[in-house]
Amino acid sequence: MGSIQRRTPKATQIADHFHVITLANRTLDNVRCRVQQQTLGHRGPKTYPLYRIRRLIRGEYTLD
């Protein structure tokens, strides 16, 4: 049990939309970076497919 839970045992834990999306994007970036490093051995420019996938998922890029 964490210190916050000990101090506020009746509190309800919640997560707001912004922080959930931020955590998901950060996790996606970490996985993308790790996969790219393992497969290519380097970071790669913005034109690489894994970077384009990140932008597509974040809504910054379309498949057009």
PDB file of N, CA and C in Angstrom:
ATOM      1  N   MET A   1       0.845  -1.168   0.000  1.00  0.00           N
ATOM      2  CA  MET A   1       0.000   0.000   0.000  1.00  0.00           C
ATOM      3  C   MET A   1       0.895   1.237   0.000  1.00  0.00           C
ATOM      4  N   GLY A   2       0.599   2.192  -0.885  1.00  0.00           N
ATOM      5  CA  GLY A   2       1.394   3.409  -0.973  1.00  0.00           C
ATOM      6  C   GLY A   2       1.068   4.403   0.122  1.00  0.00           C
ATOM      7  N   SER A   3       1.924   5.392   0.274  1.00  0.00           N
ATOM      8  CA  SER A   3       1.740   6.379   1.343  1.00  0.00           C
ATOM      9  C   SER A   3       0.468   7.196   1.155  1.00  0.00           C
ATOM     10  N   ILE A   4       0.102   7.485  -0.080  1.00  0.00           N
ATOM     11  CA  ILE A   4      -1.138   8.243  -0.317  1.00  0.00           C
ATOM     12  C   ILE A   4      -2.349   7.410   0.081  1.00  0.00           C
ATOM     13  N   GLN A   5      -2.343   6.145  -0.255  1.00  0.00           N
ATOM     14  CA  GLN A   5      -3.461   5.283   0.124  1.00  0.00           C
ATOM     15  C   GLN A   5      -3.567   5.132   1.636  1.00  0.00           C
ATOM     16  N   ARG A   6      -2.442   5.086   2.326  1.00  0.00           N
ATOM     17  CA  ARG A   6      -2.475   4.997   3.792  1.00  0.00           C
ATOM     18  C   ARG A   6      -3.045   6.270   4.409  1.00  0.00           C
ATOM     19  N   ARG A   7      -2.714   7.396   3.840  1.00  0.00           N
ATOM     20  CA  ARG A   7      -3.163   8.677   4.397  1.00  0.00           C
ATOM     21  C   ARG A   7      -4.599   9.019   3.997  1.00  0.00           C
ATOM     22  N   THR A   8      -5.066   8.481   2.889  1.00  0.00           N
ATOM     23  CA  THR A   8      -6.429   8.758   2.422  1.00  0.00           C
ATOM     24  C   THR A   8      -7.111   7.448   2.022  1.00  0.00           C
ATOM     25  N   PRO A   9      -7.436   6.601   2.992  1.00  0.00           N
ATOM     26  CA  PRO A   9      -7.946   5.263   2.686  1.00  0.00           C
ATOM     27  C   PRO A   9      -9.315   5.259   1.990  1.00  0.00           C
ATOM     28  N   LYS A  10     -10.104   6.301   2.146  1.00  0.00           N
ATOM     29  CA  LYS A  10     -11.437   6.328   1.538  1.00  0.00           C
ATOM     30  C   LYS A  10     -11.458   7.042   0.186  1.00  0.00           C
ATOM     31  N   ALA A  11     -10.329   7.525  -0.257  1.00  0.00           N
ATOM     32  CA  ALA A  11     -10.256   8.242  -1.536  1.00  0.00           C
ATOM     33  C   ALA A  11     -10.388   7.268  -2.705  1.00  0.00           C
ATOM     34  N   THR A  12     -10.983   7.737  -3.771  1.00  0.00           N
ATOM     35  CA  THR A  12     -11.130   6.946  -4.989  1.00  0.00           C
ATOM     36  C   THR A  12     -10.058   7.383  -5.984  1.00  0.00           C
ATOM     37  N   GLN A  13      -9.340   6.427  -6.523  1.00  0.00           N
ATOM     38  CA  GLN A  13      -8.320   6.748  -7.510  1.00  0.00           C
ATOM     39  C   GLN A  13      -8.982   6.945  -8.863  1.00  0.00           C
ATOM     40  N   ILE A  14      -8.593   8.010  -9.550  1.00  0.00           N
ATOM     41  CA  ILE A  14      -9.114   8.272 -10.886  1.00  0.00           C
ATOM     42  C   ILE A  14      -7.965   8.643 -11.807  1.00  0.00           C
ATOM     43  N   ALA A  15      -8.193   8.576 -13.075  1.00  0.00           N
ATOM     44  CA  ALA A  15      -7.207   9.004 -14.064  1.00  0.00           C
ATOM     45  C   ALA A  15      -7.934   9.852 -15.097  1.00  0.00           C
ATOM     46  N   ASP A  16      -7.413  11.025 -15.353  1.00  0.00           N
ATOM     47  CA  ASP A  16      -8.073  11.880 -16.334  1.00  0.00           C
ATOM     48  C   ASP A  16      -7.581  11.546 -17.742  1.00  0.00           C
ATOM     49  N   HIS A  17      -8.358  11.948 -18.721  1.00  0.00           N
ATOM     50  CA  HIS A  17      -8.110  11.642 -20.128  1.00  0.00           C
ATOM     51  C   HIS A  17      -6.716  12.089 -20.556  1.00  0.00           C
ATOM     52  N   PHE A  18      -6.326  13.293 -20.211  1.00  0.00           N
ATOM     53  CA  PHE A  18      -5.037  13.839 -20.632  1.00  0.00           C
ATOM     54  C   PHE A  18      -3.877  12.955 -20.173  1.00  0.00           C
ATOM     55  N   HIS A  19      -3.873  12.570 -18.909  1.00  0.00           N
ATOM     56  CA  HIS A  19      -2.755  11.789 -18.385  1.00  0.00           C
ATOM     57  C   HIS A  19      -2.736  10.359 -18.920  1.00  0.00           C
ATOM     58  N   VAL A  20      -3.894   9.794 -19.183  1.00  0.00           N
ATOM     59  CA  VAL A  20      -3.946   8.447 -19.773  1.00  0.00           C
ATOM     60  C   VAL A  20      -3.367   8.480 -21.184  1.00  0.00           C
ATOM     61  N   ILE A  21      -3.765   9.463 -21.991  1.00  0.00           N
ATOM     62  CA  ILE A  21      -3.258   9.583 -23.365  1.00  0.00           C
ATOM     63  C   ILE A  21      -1.763   9.884 -23.362  1.00  0.00           C
ATOM     64  N   THR A  22      -1.321  10.751 -22.450  1.00  0.00           N
ATOM     65  CA  THR A  22       0.101  11.074 -22.349  1.00  0.00           C
ATOM     66  C   THR A  22       0.919   9.825 -22.025  1.00  0.00           C
ATOM     67  N   LEU A  23       0.447   9.036 -21.085  1.00  0.00           N
ATOM     68  CA  LEU A  23       1.146   7.797 -20.725  1.00  0.00           C
ATOM     69  C   LEU A  23       1.163   6.815 -21.895  1.00  0.00           C
ATOM     70  N   ALA A  24       0.053   6.698 -22.607  1.00  0.00           N
ATOM     71  CA  ALA A  24      -0.006   5.795 -23.766  1.00  0.00           C
ATOM     72  C   ALA A  24       0.971   6.240 -24.850  1.00  0.00           C
ATOM     73  N   ASN A  25       1.017   7.539 -25.128  1.00  0.00           N
ATOM     74  CA  ASN A  25       1.942   8.048 -26.148  1.00  0.00           C
ATOM     75  C   ASN A  25       3.392   7.844 -25.741  1.00  0.00           C
ATOM     76  N   ARG A  26       3.697   8.067 -24.485  1.00  0.00           N
ATOM     77  CA  ARG A  26       5.065   7.881 -23.994  1.00  0.00           C
ATOM     78  C   ARG A  26       5.475   6.413 -24.100  1.00  0.00           C
ATOM     79  N   THR A  27       4.558   5.515 -23.754  1.00  0.00           N
ATOM     80  CA  THR A  27       4.829   4.077 -23.840  1.00  0.00           C
ATOM     81  C   THR A  27       5.024   3.658 -25.288  1.00  0.00           C
ATOM     82  N   LEU A  28       4.172   4.154 -26.171  1.00  0.00           N
ATOM     83  CA  LEU A  28       4.300   3.862 -27.596  1.00  0.00           C
ATOM     84  C   LEU A  28       5.649   4.333 -28.127  1.00  0.00           C
ATOM     85  N   ASP A  29       6.067   5.520 -27.753  1.00  0.00           N
ATOM     86  CA  ASP A  29       7.367   6.038 -28.181  1.00  0.00           C
ATOM     87  C   ASP A  29       8.514   5.162 -27.683  1.00  0.00           C
ATOM     88  N   ASN A  30       8.440   4.728 -26.436  1.00  0.00           N
ATOM     89  CA  ASN A  30       9.498   3.873 -25.892  1.00  0.00           C
ATOM     90  C   ASN A  30       9.601   2.558 -26.655  1.00  0.00           C
ATOM     91  N   VAL A  31       8.471   1.955 -26.965  1.00  0.00           N
ATOM     92  CA  VAL A  31       8.469   0.692 -27.724  1.00  0.00           C
ATOM     93  C   VAL A  31       9.001   0.930 -29.127  1.00  0.00           C
ATOM     94  N   ARG A  32       8.525   1.997 -29.772  1.00  0.00           N
ATOM     95  CA  ARG A  32       8.972   2.314 -31.129  1.00  0.00           C
ATOM     96  C   ARG A  32      10.479   2.525 -31.169  1.00  0.00           C
ATOM     97  N   CYS A  33      11.001   3.280 -30.223  1.00  0.00           N
ATOM     98  CA  CYS A  33      12.444   3.545 -30.186  1.00  0.00           C
ATOM     99  C   CYS A  33      13.238   2.256 -29.969  1.00  0.00           C
ATOM    100  N   ARG A  34      12.753   1.417 -29.058  1.00  0.00           N
ATOM    101  CA  ARG A  34      13.457   0.167 -28.773  1.00  0.00           C
ATOM    102  C   ARG A  34      13.452  -0.753 -29.998  1.00  0.00           C
ATOM    103  N   VAL A  35      12.301  -0.888 -30.660  1.00  0.00           N
ATOM    104  CA  VAL A  35      12.208  -1.754 -31.842  1.00  0.00           C
ATOM    105  C   VAL A  35      13.101  -1.229 -32.954  1.00  0.00           C
ATOM    106  N   GLN A  36      13.076   0.074 -33.169  1.00  0.00           N
ATOM    107  CA  GLN A  36      13.898   0.641 -34.230  1.00  0.00           C
ATOM    108  C   GLN A  36      15.384   0.454 -33.926  1.00  0.00           C
ATOM    109  N   GLN A  37      15.774   0.643 -32.691  1.00  0.00           N
ATOM    110  CA  GLN A  37      17.181   0.466 -32.310  1.00  0.00           C
ATOM    111  C   GLN A  37      17.606  -0.991 -32.482  1.00  0.00           C
ATOM    112  N   GLN A  38      16.725  -1.924 -32.110  1.00  0.00           N
ATOM    113  CA  GLN A  38      17.060  -3.346 -32.214  1.00  0.00           C
ATOM    114  C   GLN A  38      17.103  -3.818 -33.661  1.00  0.00           C
ATOM    115  N   THR A  39      16.220  -3.302 -34.505  1.00  0.00           N
ATOM    116  CA  THR A  39      16.163  -3.788 -35.885  1.00  0.00           C
ATOM    117  C   THR A  39      17.121  -3.064 -36.816  1.00  0.00           C
ATOM    118  N   LEU A  40      17.323  -1.761 -36.608  1.00  0.00           N
ATOM    119  CA  LEU A  40      18.150  -0.984 -37.526  1.00  0.00           C
ATOM    120  C   LEU A  40      19.497  -0.579 -36.939  1.00  0.00           C
ATOM    121  N   GLY A  41      19.595  -0.593 -35.622  1.00  0.00           N
ATOM    122  CA  GLY A  41      20.841  -0.212 -34.991  1.00  0.00           C
ATOM    123  C   GLY A  41      21.045   1.284 -34.848  1.00  0.00           C
ATOM    124  N   HIS A  42      20.035   2.076 -35.229  1.00  0.00           N
ATOM    125  CA  HIS A  42      20.127   3.530 -35.079  1.00  0.00           C
ATOM    126  C   HIS A  42      18.726   4.137 -35.001  1.00  0.00           C
ATOM    127  N   ARG A  43      18.672   5.408 -34.695  1.00  0.00           N
ATOM    128  CA  ARG A  43      17.405   6.096 -34.457  1.00  0.00           C
ATOM    129  C   ARG A  43      16.586   6.248 -35.728  1.00  0.00           C
ATOM    130  N   GLY A  44      17.155   6.767 -36.771  1.00  0.00           N
ATOM    131  CA  GLY A  44      16.460   6.941 -38.031  1.00  0.00           C
ATOM    132  C   GLY A  44      15.747   8.282 -38.136  1.00  0.00           C
ATOM    133  N   PRO A  45      15.588   8.779 -39.365  1.00  0.00           N
ATOM    134  CA  PRO A  45      14.929  10.062 -39.582  1.00  0.00           C
ATOM    135  C   PRO A  45      13.401   9.966 -39.508  1.00  0.00           C
ATOM    136  N   LYS A  46      12.733  11.104 -39.616  1.00  0.00           N
ATOM    137  CA  LYS A  46      11.274  11.162 -39.525  1.00  0.00           C
ATOM    138  C   LYS A  46      10.574  10.395 -40.645  1.00  0.00           C
ATOM    139  N   THR A  47      11.267  10.106 -41.714  1.00  0.00           N
ATOM    140  CA  THR A  47      10.649   9.416 -42.850  1.00  0.00           C
ATOM    141  C   THR A  47      10.584   7.900 -42.674  1.00  0.00           C
ATOM    142  N   TYR A  48      11.227   7.372 -41.639  1.00  0.00           N
ATOM    143  CA  TYR A  48      11.205   5.930 -41.410  1.00  0.00           C
ATOM    144  C   TYR A  48       9.803   5.464 -41.030  1.00  0.00           C
ATOM    145  N   PRO A  49       9.431   4.258 -41.431  1.00  0.00           N
ATOM    146  CA  PRO A  49       8.067   3.762 -41.180  1.00  0.00           C
ATOM    147  C   PRO A  49       7.642   3.774 -39.712  1.00  0.00           C
ATOM    148  N   LEU A  50       8.537   3.437 -38.798  1.00  0.00           N
ATOM    149  CA  LEU A  50       8.138   3.404 -37.392  1.00  0.00           C
ATOM    150  C   LEU A  50       7.800   4.798 -36.863  1.00  0.00           C
ATOM    151  N   TYR A  51       8.479   5.807 -37.363  1.00  0.00           N
ATOM    152  CA  TYR A  51       8.162   7.171 -36.940  1.00  0.00           C
ATOM    153  C   TYR A  51       6.832   7.600 -37.551  1.00  0.00           C
ATOM    154  N   ARG A  52       6.587   7.213 -38.796  1.00  0.00           N
ATOM    155  CA  ARG A  52       5.317   7.545 -39.446  1.00  0.00           C
ATOM    156  C   ARG A  52       4.151   6.873 -38.732  1.00  0.00           C
ATOM    157  N   ILE A  53       4.348   5.650 -38.224  1.00  0.00           N
ATOM    158  CA  ILE A  53       3.297   4.966 -37.469  1.00  0.00           C
ATOM    159  C   ILE A  53       2.966   5.754 -36.215  1.00  0.00           C
ATOM    160  N   ARG A  54       3.974   6.255 -35.542  1.00  0.00           N
ATOM    161  CA  ARG A  54       3.762   7.062 -34.336  1.00  0.00           C
ATOM    162  C   ARG A  54       2.912   8.284 -34.654  1.00  0.00           C
ATOM    163  N   ARG A  55       3.265   8.967 -35.728  1.00  0.00           N
ATOM    164  CA  ARG A  55       2.519  10.164 -36.107  1.00  0.00           C
ATOM    165  C   ARG A  55       1.095   9.818 -36.529  1.00  0.00           C
ATOM    166  N   LEU A  56       0.902   8.683 -37.163  1.00  0.00           N
ATOM    167  CA  LEU A  56      -0.433   8.252 -37.569  1.00  0.00           C
ATOM    168  C   LEU A  56      -1.300   7.986 -36.351  1.00  0.00           C
ATOM    169  N   ILE A  57      -0.773   7.269 -35.376  1.00  0.00           N
ATOM    170  CA  ILE A  57      -1.525   6.948 -34.163  1.00  0.00           C
ATOM    171  C   ILE A  57      -1.857   8.214 -33.381  1.00  0.00           C
ATOM    172  N   ARG A  58      -0.947   9.158 -33.357  1.00  0.00           N
ATOM    173  CA  ARG A  58      -1.185  10.404 -32.619  1.00  0.00           C
ATOM    174  C   ARG A  58      -2.092  11.365 -33.381  1.00  0.00           C
ATOM    175  N   GLY A  59      -2.459  11.030 -34.610  1.00  0.00           N
ATOM    176  CA  GLY A  59      -3.354  11.876 -35.377  1.00  0.00           C
ATOM    177  C   GLY A  59      -2.675  13.017 -36.092  1.00  0.00           C
ATOM    178  N   GLU A  60      -1.364  12.969 -36.216  1.00  0.00           N
ATOM    179  CA  GLU A  60      -0.608  14.033 -36.878  1.00  0.00           C
ATOM    180  C   GLU A  60      -0.370  13.746 -38.355  1.00  0.00           C
ATOM    181  N   TYR A  61      -0.799  12.587 -38.814  1.00  0.00           N
ATOM    182  CA  TYR A  61      -0.458  12.139 -40.157  1.00  0.00           C
ATOM    183  C   TYR A  61      -1.613  11.293 -40.680  1.00  0.00           C
ATOM    184  N   THR A  62      -1.873  11.336 -41.956  1.00  0.00           N
ATOM    185  CA  THR A  62      -2.927  10.507 -42.541  1.00  0.00           C
ATOM    186  C   THR A  62      -2.322   9.551 -43.563  1.00  0.00           C
ATOM    187  N   LEU A  63      -3.082   8.568 -43.957  1.00  0.00           N
ATOM    188  CA  LEU A  63      -2.604   7.571 -44.913  1.00  0.00           C
ATOM    189  C   LEU A  63      -2.742   8.035 -46.366  1.00  0.00           C
ATOM    190  N   ASP A  64      -3.224   9.219 -46.580  1.00  0.00           N
ATOM    191  CA  ASP A  64      -3.420   9.725 -47.962  1.00  0.00           C
ATOM    192  C   ASP A  64      -2.171   9.688 -48.785  1.00  0.00           C
TER     193      ASP A  64
END
